[in-house]
Short mmCIF file of C-alpha atoms in Angstrom, two decimals:
data_model
loop_
_atom_site.label_atom_id
_atom_site.label_comp_id
_atom_site.label_asym_id
_atom_site.label_seq_id
_atom_site.Cartn_x
_atom_site.Cartn_y
_atom_site.Cartn_z
CA MET A 1385 -6.19 5.05 21.23
CA ARG A 1386 -3.42 2.39 19.98
CA ASN A 1387 0.34 2.77 19.14
CA THR A 1388 1.86 5.73 16.93
CA GLU A 1389 2.76 3.58 14.64
CA ASP A 1390 -0.44 2.10 13.38
CA ARG A 1391 -1.72 6.10 13.36
CA LEU A 1392 1.21 7.36 11.24
CA PRO A 1393 0.59 6.71 6.67
CA ASP A 1394 3.39 4.59 5.55
CA GLY A 1395 6.64 6.88 4.14
CA ARG A 1396 6.03 9.73 6.10
CA SER A 1397 8.93 11.43 7.57
CA ASP A 1398 9.77 12.74 11.36
CA GLY A 1399 10.26 16.26 10.06
CA ARG A 1400 7.14 18.73 11.11
CA ARG A 1401 6.33 22.26 10.14
CA ALA A 1402 5.40 24.31 13.00
CA ASP A 1403 4.62 27.31 10.85
CA GLY A 1404 2.05 25.35 8.69
CA GLY A 1405 3.67 26.49 5.93
CA SER A 1406 4.95 24.20 2.67
CA HIS A 1407 8.01 22.87 2.24
CA PRO A 1408 10.78 25.34 0.36
CA ASP A 1409 11.44 22.81 -2.28
CA GLU A 1410 8.10 22.53 -3.43
CA THR A 1411 6.88 23.48 -6.97
CA ASP A 1412 4.05 24.03 -8.47
CA ASP A 1413 3.47 21.12 -11.36
CA ASP A 1414 1.31 21.81 -14.43
CA ASP A 1415 1.89 18.28 -15.35
CA SER A 1416 -0.40 17.03 -11.94
CA PRO A 1417 -3.08 14.54 -12.95
CA GLY A 1418 -6.29 16.32 -12.98
CA CYS A 1419 -9.77 14.95 -12.47
CA PRO A 1420 -13.11 15.89 -13.45
CA GLY A 1421 -16.26 17.77 -11.76
CA SER A 1422 -16.06 18.57 -8.34
CA LEU A 1423 -13.74 15.78 -6.50
CA ILE A 1424 -14.18 13.92 -2.92
CA VAL A 1425 -11.15 11.94 -1.95
CA VAL A 1426 -12.34 8.72 0.76
CA SER A 1427 -9.72 7.41 2.93
CA ASN A 1428 -8.68 6.19 5.94
CA ARG A 1429 -5.88 7.62 6.31
CA GLN A 1430 -5.72 11.93 6.39
CA PRO A 1431 -3.38 14.37 4.07
CA TYR A 1432 -1.99 16.28 7.07
CA ARG A 1433 -2.24 15.79 10.93
CA HIS A 1434 -1.71 18.33 13.91
CA GLU A 1435 -0.64 17.30 16.74
CA TYR A 1436 0.81 19.30 19.97
CA GLU A 1437 4.79 19.68 20.50
CA SER A 1438 4.54 20.85 23.87
CA GLU A 1439 2.60 20.39 27.33
CA GLY A 1440 1.09 23.05 29.47
CA ASP A 1441 -1.95 25.36 29.27
CA ASP A 1442 -0.05 27.31 25.92
CA ARG A 1443 0.82 24.47 23.91
CA SER A 1444 1.64 24.73 20.62
CA ILE A 1445 0.41 23.02 17.36
CA VAL A 1446 2.77 21.68 14.38
CA VAL A 1447 1.49 19.99 11.42
CA ASP A 1448 2.77 16.30 9.98
CA GLU A 1449 2.49 16.69 5.74
CA PRO A 1450 1.96 14.37 3.22
CA THR A 1451 5.53 13.18 2.27
CA GLY A 1452 5.06 9.71 0.12
CA GLY A 1453 2.79 7.48 -2.04
CA LEU A 1454 -0.70 7.99 -2.64
CA THR A 1455 -1.93 10.39 0.22
CA ALA A 1456 0.97 12.81 -1.02
CA GLY A 1457 0.45 11.89 -4.75
CA LEU A 1458 -3.32 12.66 -4.21
CA ASP A 1459 -2.46 15.55 -2.27
CA PRO A 1460 -1.97 18.35 -5.48
CA VAL A 1461 -5.01 16.47 -7.28
CA VAL A 1462 -6.88 17.83 -4.41
CA GLN A 1463 -5.75 21.02 -4.38
CA GLU A 1464 -5.98 21.86 -7.75
CA ALA A 1465 -9.69 20.73 -7.82
CA ASN A 1466 -10.54 22.62 -4.77
CA GLY A 1467 -11.92 19.36 -3.37
CA THR A 1468 -12.47 17.89 -0.21
CA TRP A 1469 -10.75 15.44 1.35
CA ILE A 1470 -12.69 13.35 3.77
CA ALA A 1471 -10.47 11.08 6.80
CA TRP A 1472 -10.13 10.17 10.27
CA GLY A 1473 -9.11 12.56 12.46
CA ASP A 1474 -6.29 10.48 14.21
CA GLY A 1475 -4.03 13.80 15.59
CA GLU A 1476 -4.01 14.99 18.78
CA ALA A 1477 -4.47 18.46 18.21
CA ASP A 1478 -6.73 17.48 14.89
CA PHE A 1479 -10.14 18.95 16.44
CA ALA A 1480 -8.58 22.21 18.17
CA VAL A 1481 -7.67 23.46 14.58
CA THR A 1482 -11.16 22.61 12.89
CA ASP A 1483 -14.80 24.46 12.52
CA ALA A 1484 -18.23 23.74 14.05
CA ASN A 1485 -18.77 21.37 11.06
CA ASP A 1486 -14.79 18.93 11.64
CA CYS A 1487 -13.20 20.98 8.56
CA VAL A 1488 -10.45 22.57 8.28
CA SER A 1489 -8.12 24.29 5.07
CA VAL A 1490 -5.30 22.54 3.94
CA PRO A 1491 -2.65 23.18 3.14
CA PRO A 1492 -1.52 25.19 6.49
CA GLY A 1493 -1.58 28.81 5.27
CA GLU A 1494 -2.70 28.29 1.67
CA ASP A 1495 -6.58 27.00 2.32
CA ALA A 1496 -6.46 25.61 -1.07
CA TYR A 1497 -9.22 22.74 -0.01
CA THR A 1498 -11.35 21.09 2.48
CA LEU A 1499 -10.14 18.13 5.02
CA HIS A 1500 -13.37 16.95 6.71
CA ARG A 1501 -12.07 14.86 9.84
CA ILE A 1502 -13.97 12.11 11.13
CA ASP A 1503 -13.65 11.81 14.69
CA LEU A 1504 -13.85 8.39 15.97
CA SER A 1505 -13.84 6.63 19.45
CA GLU A 1506 -11.24 4.65 20.91
CA GLU A 1507 -14.18 1.59 20.94
CA ALA A 1508 -14.99 2.34 17.16
CA VAL A 1509 -11.45 2.44 16.45
CA ASP A 1510 -11.29 -1.01 17.60
CA CYS A 1511 -13.81 -2.59 16.39
CA TYR A 1512 -14.26 -0.64 12.44
CA TYR A 1513 -10.29 -0.83 12.01
CA TYR A 1514 -8.94 -3.31 14.34
CA GLY A 1515 -11.71 -5.60 13.90
CA PHE A 1516 -13.64 -6.29 10.84
CA SER A 1517 -11.13 -4.04 8.76
CA ASN A 1518 -7.81 -6.09 9.81
CA GLN A 1519 -9.07 -9.24 11.65
CA VAL A 1520 -11.56 -10.41 8.63
CA LEU A 1521 -11.37 -8.46 5.72
CA TRP A 1522 -7.03 -8.16 5.78
CA PRO A 1523 -7.11 -12.00 6.23
CA LEU A 1524 -10.09 -12.59 4.35
CA CYS A 1525 -8.84 -11.36 0.78
CA HIS A 1526 -4.94 -12.03 1.69
CA GLU A 1527 -6.49 -15.96 1.87
CA PHE A 1528 -5.50 -16.75 5.52
CA PRO A 1529 -9.23 -17.84 6.73
CA GLY A 1530 -7.84 -19.29 9.37
CA LEU A 1531 -7.18 -16.28 11.04
CA ILE A 1532 -10.35 -14.53 10.38
CA LYS A 1533 -11.97 -13.75 14.01
CA GLU A 1534 -14.60 -15.94 15.36
CA ARG A 1535 -18.15 -14.71 13.76
CA GLY A 1536 -19.37 -14.34 17.69
CA ASP A 1537 -15.98 -12.24 18.39
CA TRP A 1538 -16.49 -9.56 15.56
CA THR A 1539 -20.02 -9.33 15.75
CA ASN A 1540 -19.63 -6.25 17.32
CA ASP A 1541 -16.89 -5.19 14.83
CA PHE A 1542 -19.07 -5.28 11.98
CA ASP A 1543 -21.63 -3.48 13.91
CA TRP A 1544 -18.67 -0.79 14.27
CA TYR A 1545 -17.81 -0.86 10.71
CA ARG A 1546 -21.20 -0.61 9.41
CA THR A 1547 -21.71 2.50 11.65
CA VAL A 1548 -17.95 3.94 10.67
CA ASN A 1549 -19.23 3.78 7.25
CA GLU A 1550 -22.81 5.55 7.57
CA ARG A 1551 -20.73 8.63 9.11
CA PHE A 1552 -18.26 8.94 6.20
CA ALA A 1553 -21.41 8.68 4.04
CA ASP A 1554 -23.18 10.99 5.78
CA ALA A 1555 -19.91 13.34 5.09
CA VAL A 1556 -19.59 12.66 1.45
CA ALA A 1557 -23.54 14.27 1.35
CA GLU A 1558 -22.26 17.48 3.32
CA HIS A 1559 -20.28 18.06 0.48
CA ALA A 1560 -21.55 16.65 -2.54
CA SER A 1561 -23.30 17.70 -5.56
CA ALA A 1562 -24.50 16.50 -9.30
CA GLU A 1563 -21.40 17.47 -10.81
CA SER A 1564 -19.27 15.40 -7.82
CA ILE A 1565 -16.96 12.64 -7.91
CA VAL A 1566 -16.15 10.24 -4.85
CA TRP A 1567 -13.32 8.41 -4.98
CA ILE A 1568 -12.84 5.97 -2.33
CA GLN A 1569 -9.99 4.50 -1.08
CA ASP A 1570 -9.37 0.73 0.01
CA TYR A 1571 -11.01 -1.91 2.07
CA HIS A 1572 -12.07 0.42 4.79
CA PHE A 1573 -15.45 1.14 3.08
CA GLY A 1574 -16.71 -1.69 1.37
CA LEU A 1575 -20.08 -1.11 2.27
CA ALA A 1576 -19.84 2.82 1.93
CA PRO A 1577 -20.34 3.24 -1.92
CA ARG A 1578 -24.38 1.92 -1.47
CA LEU A 1579 -24.44 4.25 1.41
CA ILE A 1580 -23.19 7.35 -0.10
CA ARG A 1581 -25.10 6.40 -3.49
CA GLU A 1582 -28.27 6.58 -1.24
CA ARG A 1583 -27.31 9.95 0.06
CA ILE A 1584 -25.89 11.93 -3.01
CA PRO A 1585 -27.60 13.54 -6.44
CA LYS A 1586 -28.00 10.13 -9.10
CA ALA A 1587 -25.46 11.91 -11.61
CA ALA A 1588 -22.34 12.05 -8.92
CA THR A 1589 -20.23 9.75 -10.09
CA ILE A 1590 -18.76 7.33 -7.30
CA ALA A 1591 -15.36 5.40 -8.06
CA HIS A 1592 -14.01 3.10 -5.43
CA PHE A 1593 -9.84 1.32 -5.92
CA TRP A 1594 -9.47 -1.10 -3.55
CA HIS A 1595 -6.28 -1.68 -3.13
CA ILE A 1596 -5.50 -5.19 -1.78
CA PRO A 1597 -6.48 -8.36 -3.19
CA TRP A 1598 -9.81 -10.34 -3.70
CA PRO A 1599 -10.39 -13.59 -2.17
CA THR A 1600 -11.58 -16.40 -4.40
CA PRO A 1601 -15.09 -17.38 -3.79
CA GLU A 1602 -14.27 -20.85 -1.84
CA THR A 1603 -12.70 -18.28 0.86
CA PHE A 1604 -15.14 -15.31 0.39
CA ALA A 1605 -17.35 -18.14 1.63
CA GLU A 1606 -15.61 -17.93 5.15
CA CYS A 1607 -17.38 -14.02 5.50
CA SER A 1608 -21.04 -14.53 6.66
CA VAL A 1609 -21.66 -10.67 5.85
CA GLY A 1610 -20.23 -11.10 2.68
CA GLU A 1611 -23.60 -10.73 0.72
CA GLU A 1612 -23.73 -7.35 2.03
CA LEU A 1613 -20.34 -6.79 1.49
CA LEU A 1614 -20.78 -7.21 -2.35
CA GLU A 1615 -24.18 -5.04 -2.58
CA GLY A 1616 -21.92 -2.19 -0.40
CA LEU A 1617 -19.28 -2.22 -3.26
CA LEU A 1618 -21.75 -2.30 -6.41
CA GLY A 1619 -22.93 0.96 -4.90
CA ASN A 1620 -20.30 1.77 -7.32
CA ASP A 1621 -19.98 3.26 -10.74
CA LEU A 1622 -16.21 2.06 -11.00
CA LEU A 1623 -14.60 -0.19 -8.52
CA GLY A 1624 -10.81 -0.73 -9.44
CA PHE A 1625 -8.30 -2.81 -8.80
CA HIS A 1626 -4.26 -3.76 -9.55
CA VAL A 1627 -4.73 -6.71 -11.93
CA ASP A 1628 -7.33 -8.87 -13.80
CA ARG A 1629 -7.19 -11.49 -11.74
CA TYR A 1630 -8.43 -9.91 -9.13
CA ALA A 1631 -10.98 -8.23 -10.76
CA ARG A 1632 -12.04 -11.48 -12.23
CA LEU A 1633 -12.28 -12.84 -9.06
CA PHE A 1634 -14.52 -10.31 -7.49
CA LEU A 1635 -16.84 -11.04 -10.98
CA GLU A 1636 -16.74 -14.87 -9.57
CA CYS A 1637 -17.92 -13.82 -5.99
CA VAL A 1638 -20.68 -11.91 -7.08
CA GLU A 1639 -21.87 -14.31 -9.45
CA ARG A 1640 -22.00 -16.90 -7.05
CA TYR A 1641 -23.47 -15.39 -3.93
CA LEU A 1642 -25.78 -12.70 -5.22
CA ASP A 1643 -28.98 -13.71 -6.80
CA ASP A 1644 -30.32 -10.85 -8.45
CA ALA A 1645 -26.93 -9.62 -9.44
CA VAL A 1646 -26.05 -9.99 -13.86
CA VAL A 1647 -22.79 -10.05 -14.85
CA ASP A 1648 -21.12 -9.97 -18.02
CA HIS A 1649 -17.43 -10.91 -17.72
CA ASP A 1650 -16.74 -10.04 -21.13
CA GLU A 1651 -17.34 -6.10 -20.49
CA TRP A 1652 -16.53 -6.63 -16.60
CA LEU A 1653 -20.23 -5.09 -16.02
CA VAL A 1654 -22.56 -5.94 -12.93
CA ASP A 1655 -25.91 -5.02 -13.46
CA TYR A 1656 -27.30 -4.74 -9.71
CA ASP A 1657 -30.48 -3.38 -8.09
CA GLU A 1658 -31.05 -0.37 -10.55
CA GLY A 1659 -27.06 0.50 -11.62
CA THR A 1660 -24.64 -0.53 -13.30
CA THR A 1661 -20.94 -0.94 -11.88
CA ARG A 1662 -18.18 -1.31 -14.23
CA LEU A 1663 -14.80 -3.22 -13.44
CA ALA A 1664 -10.92 -1.47 -14.38
CA THR A 1665 -8.02 -2.44 -13.37
CA ALA A 1666 -4.33 -0.45 -13.20
CA ALA A 1667 -1.27 -1.08 -11.15
CA MET A 1668 -0.47 0.86 -8.88
CA GLY A 1669 3.35 2.95 -9.64
CA ILE A 1670 5.46 4.88 -7.35
CA ASP A 1671 6.96 8.66 -7.08
CA ALA A 1672 10.17 7.23 -9.23
CA ASP A 1673 11.77 10.04 -9.70
CA THR A 1674 12.10 10.99 -5.86
CA TYR A 1675 13.25 7.64 -5.06
CA ASP A 1676 16.09 8.06 -7.74
CA GLU A 1677 16.68 11.32 -6.55
CA ALA A 1678 17.24 10.36 -3.00
CA ALA A 1679 19.32 6.90 -3.64
CA ARG A 1680 21.56 9.87 -5.26
CA ALA A 1681 21.81 11.91 -3.25
CA VAL A 1682 23.29 9.76 -0.36
CA GLU A 1683 26.76 10.45 -0.15
CA ASP A 1684 28.37 7.59 2.36
CA VAL A 1685 26.72 4.30 1.94
CA ASP A 1686 29.39 2.52 3.59
CA ALA A 1687 28.82 4.04 6.53
CA LEU A 1688 25.14 3.28 5.80
CA LEU A 1689 25.85 -0.24 6.25
CA GLU A 1690 28.15 0.31 9.20
CA GLU A 1691 25.73 1.95 11.14
CA PHE A 1692 23.30 -1.60 10.97
CA GLY A 1693 27.19 -3.36 11.76
CA VAL A 1694 27.57 -4.90 8.59
CA SER A 1695 30.38 -4.34 7.19
CA PRO A 1696 31.09 -2.69 3.55
CA GLU A 1697 32.81 -5.99 1.69
CA VAL A 1698 30.08 -7.93 1.93
CA THR A 1699 27.46 -9.15 -0.86
CA LEU A 1700 24.39 -7.91 0.36
CA GLY A 1701 20.85 -9.04 0.08
CA LEU A 1702 17.27 -6.81 1.72
CA GLY A 1703 14.04 -7.11 2.95
CA VAL A 1704 12.09 -4.45 3.56
CA ASP A 1705 8.58 -5.15 4.99
CA ARG A 1706 5.94 -4.34 7.32
CA LEU A 1707 5.76 -7.24 10.32
CA ASP A 1708 2.78 -9.05 8.34
CA TYR A 1709 2.01 -12.24 8.09
CA SER A 1710 1.11 -11.75 4.02
CA LYS A 1711 4.50 -10.40 3.51
CA GLY A 1712 6.29 -14.36 3.92
CA ILE A 1713 9.06 -13.53 6.22
CA PRO A 1714 8.94 -16.74 8.14
CA GLU A 1715 9.13 -18.57 4.75
CA ARG A 1716 12.35 -15.73 3.54
CA LEU A 1717 14.46 -17.26 6.69
CA ALA A 1718 13.28 -20.50 5.87
CA ALA A 1719 15.14 -19.88 2.46
CA LEU A 1720 18.10 -18.22 3.99
CA GLU A 1721 18.49 -20.89 6.32
CA ARG A 1722 18.53 -23.57 3.44
CA PHE A 1723 20.86 -21.60 1.22
CA PHE A 1724 23.38 -21.20 4.14
CA GLU A 1725 23.22 -24.80 4.57
CA ARG A 1726 24.06 -25.39 0.43
CA ASN A 1727 26.41 -22.68 0.20
CA PRO A 1728 28.74 -22.91 3.24
CA ASP A 1729 31.58 -20.47 0.96
CA ARG A 1730 29.10 -18.18 0.96
CA ARG A 1731 29.47 -17.18 4.77
CA GLU A 1732 31.31 -14.37 6.05
CA GLU A 1733 31.03 -13.18 2.42
CA PHE A 1734 26.98 -13.22 2.29
CA THR A 1735 24.75 -10.47 4.95
CA PHE A 1736 21.07 -10.41 4.93
CA LEU A 1737 19.94 -7.48 6.36
CA GLN A 1738 16.17 -7.42 7.24
CA LYS A 1739 14.28 -3.76 8.04
CA ALA A 1740 10.81 -5.06 9.24
CA THR A 1741 7.99 -2.48 11.23
CA PRO A 1742 6.15 -3.54 13.56
CA SER A 1743 2.26 -3.04 12.55
CA ARG A 1744 -1.10 -3.96 14.63
CA THR A 1745 0.77 -5.00 17.12
CA GLY A 1746 -2.36 -5.13 19.08
CA ILE A 1747 -3.84 -7.78 17.24
CA PRO A 1748 -2.89 -11.81 18.95
CA ALA A 1749 -1.83 -12.99 14.72
CA TYR A 1750 0.76 -10.05 15.10
CA GLU A 1751 2.60 -10.77 17.66
CA ARG A 1752 2.98 -13.99 17.59
CA LEU A 1753 4.44 -13.94 14.02
CA GLY A 1754 6.75 -11.02 15.26
CA GLU A 1755 7.98 -13.23 18.36
CA LEU A 1756 8.38 -16.09 15.33
CA VAL A 1757 10.55 -13.52 13.33
CA ARG A 1758 12.78 -12.50 16.53
CA SER A 1759 13.38 -16.14 17.63
CA GLU A 1760 13.81 -17.27 13.52
CA VAL A 1761 16.87 -15.03 13.12
CA THR A 1762 18.11 -15.72 16.23
CA ARG A 1763 18.36 -19.71 16.10
CA ILE A 1764 19.69 -19.15 12.08
CA ASN A 1765 22.42 -16.49 13.66
CA SER A 1766 23.31 -18.81 16.46
CA ARG A 1767 23.80 -21.85 13.91
CA PHE A 1768 26.29 -20.27 11.27
CA GLY A 1769 27.60 -17.09 13.05
CA THR A 1770 30.46 -16.25 13.61
CA ASP A 1771 32.30 -13.66 16.70
CA ASP A 1772 32.83 -11.57 13.66
CA TRP A 1773 29.72 -12.03 11.45
CA GLN A 1774 26.08 -12.59 11.55
CA PRO A 1775 24.19 -13.73 8.28
CA ILE A 1776 20.71 -11.91 9.49
CA VAL A 1777 21.37 -8.78 10.78
CA TYR A 1778 17.44 -7.49 11.72
CA THR A 1779 16.07 -4.16 12.22
CA GLU A 1780 12.92 -3.02 13.57
CA GLU A 1781 13.82 0.72 14.13
CA TYR A 1782 12.50 3.31 12.06
CA VAL A 1783 14.92 4.27 8.78
CA PRO A 1784 14.49 7.55 6.81
CA GLN A 1785 13.60 7.30 3.61
CA GLU A 1786 16.89 9.10 3.00
CA ASN A 1787 18.44 5.83 4.13
CA LEU A 1788 16.21 3.63 3.15
CA CYS A 1789 17.19 4.44 -0.61
CA GLY A 1790 20.72 4.36 0.76
CA LEU A 1791 20.09 0.62 1.45
CA TYR A 1792 17.56 0.30 -1.74
CA ARG A 1793 21.05 1.56 -3.75
CA ARG A 1794 23.06 -0.62 -2.25
CA ALA A 1795 21.58 -3.89 -1.97
CA ASP A 1796 22.95 -6.79 -4.67
CA VAL A 1797 20.01 -8.72 -4.11
CA MET A 1798 16.21 -7.58 -2.75
CA VAL A 1799 13.74 -10.25 -1.74
CA THR A 1800 10.62 -9.29 -1.59
CA SER A 1801 8.42 -12.62 -1.17
CA PRO A 1802 5.17 -12.27 -0.12
CA LEU A 1803 2.68 -15.10 0.31
CA LEU A 1804 0.30 -13.06 -1.61
CA ASP A 1805 0.31 -8.68 -1.76
CA GLY A 1806 -2.09 -6.61 -3.56
CA MET A 1807 0.86 -4.80 -5.23
CA ASN A 1808 4.03 -4.05 -3.18
CA LEU A 1809 5.54 -0.84 -3.78
CA VAL A 1810 9.04 -1.83 -2.35
CA ALA A 1811 10.03 -3.92 -5.05
CA GLN A 1812 9.11 -0.65 -7.30
CA GLU A 1813 10.97 1.57 -4.80
CA PHE A 1814 14.18 -0.96 -5.42
CA VAL A 1815 14.38 -0.42 -8.96
CA ALA A 1816 13.89 3.24 -8.72
CA SER A 1817 16.74 2.87 -6.15
CA CYS A 1818 18.80 1.06 -8.08
CA VAL A 1819 20.58 3.78 -9.56
CA GLY A 1820 24.88 3.73 -10.58
CA GLU A 1821 27.47 6.61 -9.98
CA GLY A 1822 26.68 10.43 -10.87
CA PRO A 1823 23.23 12.33 -12.04
CA ARG A 1824 21.21 11.19 -14.30
CA ASP A 1825 21.86 14.41 -16.15
CA GLY A 1826 18.59 14.14 -18.25
CA ALA A 1827 19.24 10.38 -19.40
CA ALA A 1828 16.08 8.28 -20.32
CA PRO A 1829 14.69 6.42 -17.09
CA GLY A 1830 16.89 3.21 -17.26
CA GLU A 1831 20.41 5.21 -17.61
CA PRO A 1832 22.42 5.58 -15.48
CA HIS A 1833 21.38 2.58 -13.30
CA GLY A 1834 22.65 -0.27 -10.72
CA ASP A 1835 23.20 -3.84 -10.90
CA GLY A 1836 21.00 -5.02 -7.93
CA ILE A 1837 18.38 -7.75 -8.95
CA LEU A 1838 15.08 -8.37 -7.79
CA LEU A 1839 13.99 -11.56 -6.58
CA LEU A 1840 9.71 -11.57 -6.72
CA SER A 1841 7.36 -13.35 -5.63
CA GLU A 1842 5.01 -14.73 -7.97
CA ARG A 1843 1.60 -14.06 -5.53
CA THR A 1844 2.25 -10.16 -5.93
CA GLY A 1845 0.44 -7.70 -8.10
CA ALA A 1846 4.23 -6.18 -8.85
CA HIS A 1847 4.88 -9.77 -10.60
CA GLU A 1848 2.46 -9.04 -13.59
CA ARG A 1849 4.00 -5.75 -14.61
CA LEU A 1850 8.04 -6.74 -13.43
CA GLY A 1851 8.12 -10.35 -13.39
CA ALA A 1852 9.93 -10.64 -17.00
CA ASP A 1853 13.37 -9.07 -15.68
CA ALA A 1854 13.00 -10.09 -11.68
CA VAL A 1855 13.82 -13.54 -10.58
CA THR A 1856 10.49 -15.26 -10.19
CA ILE A 1857 9.87 -16.80 -6.58
CA ASP A 1858 7.55 -19.26 -5.23
CA PRO A 1859 8.04 -17.99 -1.49
CA THR A 1860 6.36 -21.14 0.06
CA ASP A 1861 9.02 -23.87 -2.05
CA THR A 1862 11.90 -23.31 0.27
CA ASP A 1863 14.86 -25.34 -1.43
CA ALA A 1864 13.31 -23.09 -4.79
CA PHE A 1865 13.65 -20.53 -3.06
CA ALA A 1866 17.13 -21.00 -1.77
CA ALA A 1867 17.99 -22.40 -5.77
CA ASP A 1868 16.44 -18.91 -6.97
CA LEU A 1869 18.71 -16.85 -4.67
CA GLU A 1870 21.89 -18.65 -5.79
CA THR A 1871 21.44 -18.16 -9.62
CA ALA A 1872 20.96 -14.29 -8.44
CA LEU A 1873 24.35 -13.82 -6.69
CA ALA A 1874 25.74 -15.58 -9.83
CA MET A 1875 24.30 -14.02 -12.19
CA PRO A 1876 26.51 -12.26 -14.84
CA ALA A 1877 26.71 -8.02 -14.31
CA SER A 1878 25.92 -7.78 -18.11
CA GLU A 1879 22.74 -9.69 -17.57
CA ARG A 1880 21.84 -7.61 -14.18
CA ARG A 1881 22.40 -4.47 -15.65
CA ARG A 1882 20.29 -5.69 -18.42
CA ARG A 1883 16.89 -6.21 -16.17
CA MET A 1884 17.73 -3.22 -13.99
CA ARG A 1885 17.31 -1.45 -17.26
CA SER A 1886 14.01 -3.12 -18.66
CA LEU A 1887 12.24 -2.66 -14.56
CA ARG A 1888 13.31 0.74 -14.41
CA THR A 1889 12.01 1.62 -17.31
CA GLU A 1890 8.31 0.10 -16.66
CA VAL A 1891 8.82 1.73 -13.00
CA PHE A 1892 9.81 5.08 -14.40
CA GLU A 1893 7.25 5.04 -16.91
CA ALA A 1894 4.32 3.53 -14.93
CA ASP A 1895 4.85 5.97 -12.06
CA LEU A 1896 2.14 7.35 -9.84
CA LYS A 1897 1.28 9.98 -12.01
CA ALA A 1898 0.75 7.63 -14.84
CA TRP A 1899 -1.80 5.52 -12.40
CA MET A 1900 -3.37 8.35 -11.11
CA ASP A 1901 -4.12 9.68 -14.95
CA SER A 1902 -5.72 6.40 -15.80
CA GLN A 1903 -8.10 6.61 -12.88
CA PHE A 1904 -9.22 9.94 -13.25
CA GLU A 1905 -10.00 9.04 -17.36
CA SER A 1906 -11.78 5.94 -16.36
CA ILE A 1907 -13.69 8.16 -14.25
CA ARG A 1908 -13.91 10.84 -16.98
CA ARG A 1909 -15.31 8.20 -19.05
CA LEU A 1910 -18.43 7.63 -17.11
CA HIS A 1911 -18.56 11.19 -15.06
CA ASP A 1912 -18.92 13.01 -19.14
CA PRO A 1913 -18.61 10.83 -21.59
CA ASN A 1914 -19.19 13.49 -24.04
CA GLU A 1915 -15.96 14.82 -23.28
CA SER A 1916 -14.08 11.63 -22.65
CA ASP A 1917 -10.83 11.46 -25.24
CA ASP A 1918 -9.61 7.69 -27.15
CA ASP A 1919 -6.25 7.68 -25.01
CA ASP A 1920 -6.64 5.92 -21.90
CA PRO A 1921 -3.45 5.55 -20.48
CA GLY A 1922 -3.42 2.74 -18.49
CA ALA A 1923 -6.89 1.18 -16.94
CA ARG A 1924 -8.10 -1.46 -18.59
CA THR A 1925 -11.58 -0.95 -19.12
CA PRO A 1926 -14.38 -1.97 -21.41
CA GLN A 1927 -15.00 1.11 -23.96
CA VAL A 1928 -17.75 2.97 -22.57
#
């Protein structure tokens, strides 16, 4: 298998439970989103992972539990539904605890739902995940056609992608009934909806959320199996995207590349092969309360800065990203270099802390990116740094979530500058963590709060929600980017607070629960229209 980082879900802590029980501070949430029917979730990542803790014949097994993001948000929903979750079993001890059908009851000791693990060989992971998913679909959808593997190099990758999608579809068929709702997550399963449709009762509902951007028709033409991918996705009853732009691009691709498809751009419908697929958009949120509470719990933010060699006295800029070419880190470094060229008085007064998480390190494009970023940091620091100060502090070390929230809280400026991003949850994490002194004491979501400034790329899905109160940047315009940073640092405190108040209201009101509510309401309209109510909590979709 590949390195551990690629196998761990984003936001998962290092903490493990050896007793199999739940966290002591967990409580039942009566307000958790509900889903009609029998829920089956399909995702690449699993909600629980079993690992060996010790060596030898008598090895103990510990359990990693979900601690953040969609996986943690969905877990209580599937528990409430007594549902089924189908995912790749990537833990070393995963199949030591499953039954003959590769299933295990979770959470450990509570047995609220079934986790069906798919056992993938190393070749399958290399081809399906690292190959087609992340060297064809990822660069394709993020508008990097030059980084797509040559067709001759990924023929076998696509064969494995199809095979793995078939295996997941077979697993769904083992659990599905006419009452089932199948909810598929992300780009790893572009063929699965039609394969599932062929295997389960017609009355069952299939929904899919595509968490990354959708490319322009011109870029989509670079994918020689694009027609098969579109056919697969049109096996869905409902297909969701973060923002309207991606949904419209999908419709344009269908209209251009599937001759037999009938596209209704006004109603966001596609009729194809005796089925109808409806599109809906809803911008995904975060568990904002958790970030707010974690940020307030940090007792000594200055000590945290000193761990990174940053003086507590400086004005702090912050970047938090996976080390991915879509995140625009080299462009950000170029803007920082221009900023220090134009603002020599800011030397020794302003420090930029860049936290980068290595990702997919076995893929050449990611290896080259890491080398470039590290060399640029060294060069810029050599140019502007002094014996006591470095303009850019760079780390690839693991930072626990509570410390990360402390950095968000302390940052004067947060720079989120992807070249293209489906949503970008880091921007929302910063806003939720940008707190003032003292507890919230039941105050509205925006109060009390800090006064950090968010610089946000206009090319993120998050910009459609947060752009009005962030400082909008074009990550490719170095001079304008540097000028925007100057504007943010010079902004009056009253204006910073006003912007942060509005940002926090948006992030708290449109949080992860609200997003899931909107998804299930859209699904409910399709699954049982007679029981749908008129109050759609957020998804943009035509009335059924």
